[in-house]
XYZ file of C-alpha atoms in Angstrom:
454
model
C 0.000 0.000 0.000
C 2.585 2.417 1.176
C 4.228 1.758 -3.096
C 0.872 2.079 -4.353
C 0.556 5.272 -2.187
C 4.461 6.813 -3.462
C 3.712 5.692 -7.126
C 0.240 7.456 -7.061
C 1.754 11.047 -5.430
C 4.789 10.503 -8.562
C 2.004 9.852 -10.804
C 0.050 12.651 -9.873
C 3.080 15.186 -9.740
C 4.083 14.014 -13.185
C 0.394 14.906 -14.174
C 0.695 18.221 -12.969
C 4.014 18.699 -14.945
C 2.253 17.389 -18.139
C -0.622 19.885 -17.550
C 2.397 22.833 -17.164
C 4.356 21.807 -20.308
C 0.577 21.789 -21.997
C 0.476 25.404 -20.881
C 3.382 26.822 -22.201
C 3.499 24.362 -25.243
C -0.430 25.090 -26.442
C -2.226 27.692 -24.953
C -0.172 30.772 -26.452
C -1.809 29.455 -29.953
C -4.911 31.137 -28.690
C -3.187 34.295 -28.905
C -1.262 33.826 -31.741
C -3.621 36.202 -34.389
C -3.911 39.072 -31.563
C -0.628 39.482 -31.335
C 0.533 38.946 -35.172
C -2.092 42.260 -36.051
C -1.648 44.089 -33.310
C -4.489 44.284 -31.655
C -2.751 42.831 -28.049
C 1.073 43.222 -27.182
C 2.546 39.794 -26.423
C 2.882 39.882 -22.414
C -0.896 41.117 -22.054
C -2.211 38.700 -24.307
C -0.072 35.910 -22.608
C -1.494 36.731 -18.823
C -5.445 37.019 -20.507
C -4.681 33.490 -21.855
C -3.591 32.381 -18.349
C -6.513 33.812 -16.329
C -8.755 32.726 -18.519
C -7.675 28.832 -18.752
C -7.551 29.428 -15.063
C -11.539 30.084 -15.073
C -12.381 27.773 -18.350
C -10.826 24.810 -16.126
C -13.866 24.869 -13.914
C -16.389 24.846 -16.436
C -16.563 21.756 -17.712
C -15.709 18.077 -16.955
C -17.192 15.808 -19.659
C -13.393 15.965 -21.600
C -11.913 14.589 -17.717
C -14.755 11.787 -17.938
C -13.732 10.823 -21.343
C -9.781 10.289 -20.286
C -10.944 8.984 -16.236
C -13.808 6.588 -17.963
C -13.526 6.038 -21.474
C -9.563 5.377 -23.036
C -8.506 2.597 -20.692
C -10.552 -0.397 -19.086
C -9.161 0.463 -15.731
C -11.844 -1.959 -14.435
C -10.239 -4.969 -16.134
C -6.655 -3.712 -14.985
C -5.075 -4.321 -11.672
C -4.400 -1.392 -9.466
C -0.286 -2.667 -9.032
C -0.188 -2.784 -12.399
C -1.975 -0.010 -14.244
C -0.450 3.103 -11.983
C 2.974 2.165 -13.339
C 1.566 2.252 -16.684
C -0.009 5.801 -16.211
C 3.130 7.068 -15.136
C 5.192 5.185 -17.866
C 1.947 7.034 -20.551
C 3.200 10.438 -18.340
C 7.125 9.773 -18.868
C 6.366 9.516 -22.662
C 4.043 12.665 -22.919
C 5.735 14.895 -20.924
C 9.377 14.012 -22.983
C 7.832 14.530 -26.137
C 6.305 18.204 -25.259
C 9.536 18.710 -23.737
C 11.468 17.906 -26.822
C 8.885 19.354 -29.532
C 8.647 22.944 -27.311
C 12.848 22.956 -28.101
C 12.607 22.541 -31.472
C 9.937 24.645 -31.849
C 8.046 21.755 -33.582
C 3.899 22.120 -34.001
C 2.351 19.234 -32.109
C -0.402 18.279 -29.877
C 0.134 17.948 -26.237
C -3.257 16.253 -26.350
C -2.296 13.569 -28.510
C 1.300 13.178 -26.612
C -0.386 12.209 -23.641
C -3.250 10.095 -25.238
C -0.069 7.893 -27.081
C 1.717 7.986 -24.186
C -1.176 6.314 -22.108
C -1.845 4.109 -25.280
C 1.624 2.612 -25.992
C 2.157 1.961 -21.825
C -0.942 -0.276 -21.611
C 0.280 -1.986 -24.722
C 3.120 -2.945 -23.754
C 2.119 -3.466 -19.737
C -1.153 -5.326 -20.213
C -1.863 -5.765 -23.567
C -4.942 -4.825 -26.495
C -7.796 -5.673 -23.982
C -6.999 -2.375 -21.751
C -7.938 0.322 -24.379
C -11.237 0.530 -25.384
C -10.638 1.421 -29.037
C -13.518 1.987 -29.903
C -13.867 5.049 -27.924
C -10.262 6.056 -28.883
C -11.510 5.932 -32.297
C -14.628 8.014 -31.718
C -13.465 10.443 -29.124
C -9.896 11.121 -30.302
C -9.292 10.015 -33.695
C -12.093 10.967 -35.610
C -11.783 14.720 -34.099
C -8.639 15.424 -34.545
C -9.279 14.449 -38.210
C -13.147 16.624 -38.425
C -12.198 19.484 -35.649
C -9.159 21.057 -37.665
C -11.270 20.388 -41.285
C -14.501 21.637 -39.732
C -12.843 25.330 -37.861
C -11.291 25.729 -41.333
C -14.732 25.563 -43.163
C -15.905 27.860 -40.772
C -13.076 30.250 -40.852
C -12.962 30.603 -44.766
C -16.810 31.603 -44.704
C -16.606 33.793 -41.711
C -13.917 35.491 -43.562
C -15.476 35.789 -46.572
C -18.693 37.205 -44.784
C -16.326 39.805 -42.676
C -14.825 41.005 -45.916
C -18.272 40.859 -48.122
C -20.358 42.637 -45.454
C -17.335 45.329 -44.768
C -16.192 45.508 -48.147
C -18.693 49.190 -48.877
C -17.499 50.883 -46.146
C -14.210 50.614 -45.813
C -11.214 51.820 -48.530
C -8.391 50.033 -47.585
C -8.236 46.506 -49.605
C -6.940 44.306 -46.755
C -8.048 46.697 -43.560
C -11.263 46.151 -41.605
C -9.140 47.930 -38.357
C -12.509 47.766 -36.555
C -11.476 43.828 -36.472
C -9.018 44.500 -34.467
C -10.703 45.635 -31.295
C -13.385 42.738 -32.080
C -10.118 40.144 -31.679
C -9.839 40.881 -27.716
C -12.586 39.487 -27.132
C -12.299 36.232 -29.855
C -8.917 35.492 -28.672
C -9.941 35.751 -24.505
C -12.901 33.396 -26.159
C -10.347 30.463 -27.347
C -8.549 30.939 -24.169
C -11.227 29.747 -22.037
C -12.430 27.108 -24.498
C -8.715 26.168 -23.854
C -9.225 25.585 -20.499
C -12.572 23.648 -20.809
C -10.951 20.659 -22.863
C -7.522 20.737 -22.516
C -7.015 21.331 -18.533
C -9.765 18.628 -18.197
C -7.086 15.968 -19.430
C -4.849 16.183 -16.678
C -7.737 15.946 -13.988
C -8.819 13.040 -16.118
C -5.617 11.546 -15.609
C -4.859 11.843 -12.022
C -9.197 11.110 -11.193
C -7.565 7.263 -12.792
C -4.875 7.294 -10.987
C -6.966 7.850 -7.871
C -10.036 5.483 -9.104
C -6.733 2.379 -9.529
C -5.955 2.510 -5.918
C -9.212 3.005 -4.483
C -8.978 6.578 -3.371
C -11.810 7.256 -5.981
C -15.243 5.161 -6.001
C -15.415 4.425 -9.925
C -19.006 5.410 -9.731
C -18.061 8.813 -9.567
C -16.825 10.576 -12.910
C -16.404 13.631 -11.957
C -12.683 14.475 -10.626
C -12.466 16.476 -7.092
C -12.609 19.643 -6.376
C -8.992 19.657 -5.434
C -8.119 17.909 -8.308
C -9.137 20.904 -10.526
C -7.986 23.638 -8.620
C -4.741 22.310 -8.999
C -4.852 21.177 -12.733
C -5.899 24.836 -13.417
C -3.810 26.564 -11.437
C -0.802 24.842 -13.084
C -1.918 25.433 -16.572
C -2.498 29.161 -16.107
C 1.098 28.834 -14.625
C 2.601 27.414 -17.725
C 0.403 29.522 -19.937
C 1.819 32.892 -18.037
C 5.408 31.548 -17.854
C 6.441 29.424 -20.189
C 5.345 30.250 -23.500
C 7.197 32.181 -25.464
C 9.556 29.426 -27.248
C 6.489 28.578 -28.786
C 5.745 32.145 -29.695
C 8.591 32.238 -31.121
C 8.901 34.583 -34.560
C 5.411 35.473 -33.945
C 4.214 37.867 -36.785
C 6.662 36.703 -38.896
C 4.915 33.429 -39.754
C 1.704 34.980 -39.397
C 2.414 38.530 -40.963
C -0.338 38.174 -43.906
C -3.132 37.774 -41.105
C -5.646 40.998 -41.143
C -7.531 41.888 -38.139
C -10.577 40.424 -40.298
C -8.888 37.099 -40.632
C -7.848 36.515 -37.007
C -11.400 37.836 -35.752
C -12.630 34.738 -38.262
C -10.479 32.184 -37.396
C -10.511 33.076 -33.346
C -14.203 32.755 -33.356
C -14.013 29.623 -35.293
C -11.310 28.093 -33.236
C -13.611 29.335 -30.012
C -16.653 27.503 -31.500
C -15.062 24.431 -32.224
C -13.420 23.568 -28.753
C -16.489 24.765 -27.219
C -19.092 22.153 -28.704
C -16.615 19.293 -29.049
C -15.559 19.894 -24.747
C -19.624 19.902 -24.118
C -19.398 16.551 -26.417
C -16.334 15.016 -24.209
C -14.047 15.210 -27.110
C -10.399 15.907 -26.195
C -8.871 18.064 -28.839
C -5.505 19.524 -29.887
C -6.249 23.176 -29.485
C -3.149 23.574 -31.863
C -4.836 21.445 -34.582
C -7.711 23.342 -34.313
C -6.152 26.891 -34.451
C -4.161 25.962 -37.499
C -6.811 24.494 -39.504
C -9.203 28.089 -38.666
C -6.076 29.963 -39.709
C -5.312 28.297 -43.013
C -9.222 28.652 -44.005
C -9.283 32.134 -43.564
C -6.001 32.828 -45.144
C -7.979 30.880 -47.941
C -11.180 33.213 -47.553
C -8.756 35.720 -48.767
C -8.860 36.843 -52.696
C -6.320 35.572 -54.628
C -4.664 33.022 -51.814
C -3.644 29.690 -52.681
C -2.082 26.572 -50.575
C 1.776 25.713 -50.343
C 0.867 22.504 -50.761
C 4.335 21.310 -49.373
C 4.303 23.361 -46.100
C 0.672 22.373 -45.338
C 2.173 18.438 -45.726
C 5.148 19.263 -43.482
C 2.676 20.695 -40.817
C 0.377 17.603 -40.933
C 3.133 15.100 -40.830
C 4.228 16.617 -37.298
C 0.798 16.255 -35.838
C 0.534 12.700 -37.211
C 3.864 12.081 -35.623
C 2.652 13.294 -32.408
C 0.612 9.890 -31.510
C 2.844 6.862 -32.503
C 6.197 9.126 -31.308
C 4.450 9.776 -27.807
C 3.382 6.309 -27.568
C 6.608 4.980 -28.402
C 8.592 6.593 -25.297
C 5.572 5.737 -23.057
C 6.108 2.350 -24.403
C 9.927 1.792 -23.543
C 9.180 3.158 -20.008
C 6.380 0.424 -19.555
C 8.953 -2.129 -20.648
C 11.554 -1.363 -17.927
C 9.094 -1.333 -15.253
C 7.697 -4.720 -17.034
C 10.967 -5.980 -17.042
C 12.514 -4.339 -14.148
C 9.509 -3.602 -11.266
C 10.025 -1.047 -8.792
C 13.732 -0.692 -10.180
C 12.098 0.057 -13.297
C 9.975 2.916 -11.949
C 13.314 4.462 -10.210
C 15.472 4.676 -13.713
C 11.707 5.814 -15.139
C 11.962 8.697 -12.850
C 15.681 9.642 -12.867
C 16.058 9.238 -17.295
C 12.544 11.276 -17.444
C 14.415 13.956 -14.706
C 17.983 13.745 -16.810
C 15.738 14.358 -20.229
C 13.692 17.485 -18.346
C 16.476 19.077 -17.197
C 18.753 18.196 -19.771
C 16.124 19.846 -22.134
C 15.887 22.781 -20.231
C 19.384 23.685 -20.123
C 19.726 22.981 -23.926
C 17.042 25.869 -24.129
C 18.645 28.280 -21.961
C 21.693 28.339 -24.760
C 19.407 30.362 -27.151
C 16.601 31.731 -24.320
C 13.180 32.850 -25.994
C 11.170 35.344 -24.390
C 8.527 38.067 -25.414
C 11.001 39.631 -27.458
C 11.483 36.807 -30.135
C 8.461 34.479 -29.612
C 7.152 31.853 -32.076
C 3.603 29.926 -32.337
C 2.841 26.598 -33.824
C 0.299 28.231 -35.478
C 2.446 30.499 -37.275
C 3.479 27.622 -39.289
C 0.150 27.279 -40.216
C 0.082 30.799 -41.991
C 3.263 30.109 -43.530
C 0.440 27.431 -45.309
C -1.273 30.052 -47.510
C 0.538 32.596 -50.073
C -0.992 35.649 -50.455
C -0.451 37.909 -53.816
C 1.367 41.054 -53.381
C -1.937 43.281 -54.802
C -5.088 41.315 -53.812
C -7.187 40.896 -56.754
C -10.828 42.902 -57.214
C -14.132 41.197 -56.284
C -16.462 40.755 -58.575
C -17.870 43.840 -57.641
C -14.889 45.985 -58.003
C -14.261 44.143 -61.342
C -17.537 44.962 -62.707
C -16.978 48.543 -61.672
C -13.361 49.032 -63.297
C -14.785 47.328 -66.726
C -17.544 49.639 -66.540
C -15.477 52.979 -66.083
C -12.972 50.796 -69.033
C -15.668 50.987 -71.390
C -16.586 54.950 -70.886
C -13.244 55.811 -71.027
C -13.051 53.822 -74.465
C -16.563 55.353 -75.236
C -15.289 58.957 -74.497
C -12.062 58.083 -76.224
C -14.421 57.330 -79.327
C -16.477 60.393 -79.682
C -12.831 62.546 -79.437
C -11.815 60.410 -82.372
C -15.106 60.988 -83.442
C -15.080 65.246 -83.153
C -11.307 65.159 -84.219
C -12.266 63.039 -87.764
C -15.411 65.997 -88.321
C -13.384 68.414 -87.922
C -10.101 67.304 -90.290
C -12.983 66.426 -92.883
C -14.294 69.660 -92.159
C -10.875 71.343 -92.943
C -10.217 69.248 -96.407
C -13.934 70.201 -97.577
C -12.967 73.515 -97.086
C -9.546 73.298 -98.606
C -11.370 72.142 -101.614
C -13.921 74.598 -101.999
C -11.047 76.723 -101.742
C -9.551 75.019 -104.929
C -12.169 75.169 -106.974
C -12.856 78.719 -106.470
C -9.206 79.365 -107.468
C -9.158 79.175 -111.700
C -11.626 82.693 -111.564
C -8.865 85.092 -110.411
C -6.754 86.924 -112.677
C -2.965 85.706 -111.624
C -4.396 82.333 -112.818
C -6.023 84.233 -116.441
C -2.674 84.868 -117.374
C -0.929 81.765 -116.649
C -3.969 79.978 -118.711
C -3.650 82.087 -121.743
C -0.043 82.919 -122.444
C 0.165 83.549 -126.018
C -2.701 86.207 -125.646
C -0.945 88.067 -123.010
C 2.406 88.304 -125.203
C 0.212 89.836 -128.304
C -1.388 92.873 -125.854
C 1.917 92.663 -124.558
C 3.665 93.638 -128.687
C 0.856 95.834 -129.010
């Protein structure tokens, strides 16, 4: 009991790590668009994001349900076996955050700790733990719709922003007013943040405490202290840690217009929103990306880099199997190994934090030369230099086209008339000529010469 009781408190502090790397690692992307136009400066927008995941945590627990009641049959596991798996699933979730938030690589921190959990029961109990069923219908499926879906939404949005403002404003790409409009979007994603992803830890540590009986199993919903904790320690990571992943911010998404980022914030917002009231756990960064690429699309005139839009889903793909690899190997030590396995568990996943974190003090990141996953996502959609006219403005220019060639026709017109006008009179002029008497004499020479003699 007192190994069950020492795994459980490691278990539950490498939960609370997780939900601090998922801080820093996802929930900047909800302020990636305010900040690239603007309309917040990074440090404000990164303390909204934090207060708000802080009060989105206690809105919702269906997404806790799904991890606590739904992934793993915990009720077909043994307790002494199952909590080392959980913290293997941890080890291999919280290294792969840890390694992607270095290289600055876009990934889920959802799907890290879902293949994490995954490849640990695999290889500690076998198929028959994971209901995959539900893994297919609660994870798979919408991470595949969710990103497709908020970039539908985004590209129509957009195009509605742009069609409706289009009369009234000047400027071709503008639509300031959007700007203002973003505060309140981007606090929006924020808390939908906190609603699903914040939800995962508390998910995680309500199984750990189900395993060993702290927990009746009958009860889905995770403590009270349970939450407070998981959001506290995601508005920590959001507030402190996130500017390696903001890094370059602007840069990637410099072609985003306050009329794009309102679209694609409310999108992003709406999304997380109904799938958290659903139970589905989502990558926030998925979701962002795919609103941002459909309303760089909603632009005139943008089209896809096909080859950077591959690059960015190969890393989320990657995300799963890679996560669920390293949560593997730390199930097979403790398989192999026991309680000896659980100790070089603990010290290789402290030598790979730390290790990590020095590595990114060499080149430190703050809010001077942040970078967001979703940047990469705008670096998806190329923009012309001059945006095109709408159909509107097209008809307009081919309509003051053909007056100017109309006008241009009745000067041609005026200037023919009057060089006719000239040659008739030139030839009147001729004709009139033979009557006058210079012309007599030149006619008639011999008669001149005889008056001449005479």
């Amino acid at each position: 009991m007192e190994t069950a009781a020492l795994i459980v408190v490691l278990v539950i502090a490498l939960a609370l790590f997780f939900d601090f790397t998922n801080g820093f690692h996802d929930t900047a992307n909800a302020m990636a668009t305010p900040i690239a136009t603007g309309a917040l400066k990074p440090k404000t927008a990164v303390l909204l994001a934090a207060v708000l995941n802080l009060v989105g945590a206690f809105l919702s627990t269906e997404v806790s349900k799904t991890v606590s009641h739904g992934i793993i049959r915990e009720d077909t596991i043994q307790g002494d076996v199952f909590l080392p798996m959980i913290f293997a699933g941890l080890i291999g979730a919280i290294t792969w955050n840890m390694l992607t938030w270095l290289l600055g690589l876009p990934s889920s921190s959802s799907h890290a700790l879902f293949g994490g959990l995954i490849g640990a029961t695999l290889v500690g109990v076998g198929g028959g733990g994971i209901d995959f069923g539900m893994v297919l219908s609660k994870i798979i499926l919408p991470a595949l719709i969710a990103p497709l879906t908020a970039g539908i939404i985004a590209f129509a949005a957009t195009k509605l922003a742009y069609s409706i403002t289009r009369r009234y404003d000047g400027k071709p790409d503008g639509r300031d007013g959007f700007r203002w409009g973003q505060i309140f979007t981007s606090s929006l994603v924020a808390l939908a943040h906190g609603t699903n992803d914040a939800q995962k830890t508390m998910g995680v540590i309500t199984l750990a405490l189900i395993t060993v009986g702290w927990q009746n199993s009958e009860q889905a919903d995770p403590y009270l202290w349970v939450i407070i904790a998981c959001a506290v320690t995601i508005a920590l990571g959001t507030y402190l840690g996130g500017w390696r992943i903001i890094r370059t911010l602007g840069k990637g998404l410099t072609e985003v217009k306050p009329a794009q980022g309102f679209s694609a914030e409310s999108s992003t917002a709406a999304t997380i929103l109904a799938s958290s009231a659903f139970g589905f756990a989502l990558s926030t960064t998925q979701v962002a990306s795919g609103s941002v690429i459909g309303s760089g699309l909603g632009r005139r005139g943008s089209t896809v880099r096909w080859r950077t839009a591959g690059r960015i889903a190969i890393g989320w793909l990657l995300t799963l199997p890679a996560a669920g690899a390293v949560g593997a190997l730390a199930a097979l030590l403790i398989t192999w190994l026991g309680l000896w396995g659980i100790a070089i568990d603990t010290v290789l996943a402290l030598a790979v934090i730390i290790g990590l974190f020095l590595r990114s003090r060499k080149d430190a990141v703050t809010s001077a030369n942040a970078m967001s996953d979703v940047a990469e996502s705008g670096l998806a959609i190329e923009h012309p230099d001059t945006t095109p006219p709408t159909r509107r403005q097209q008809r307009i220019i081919e309509a003051k086209a053909e007056a100017k060639a109309r006008a241009e026709a009745r000067e041609k017109a005026k200037a023919k008339a009057r060089s006719d006008a000239k040659a008739k009179a030139a030839a009147k002029a001729a004709k009139k000529a033979p009557k006058t008497g210079v012309v007599t004499q030149t006619d008639n020479p011999e008669k001149t010469n005889s008056e001449e003699s005479k």
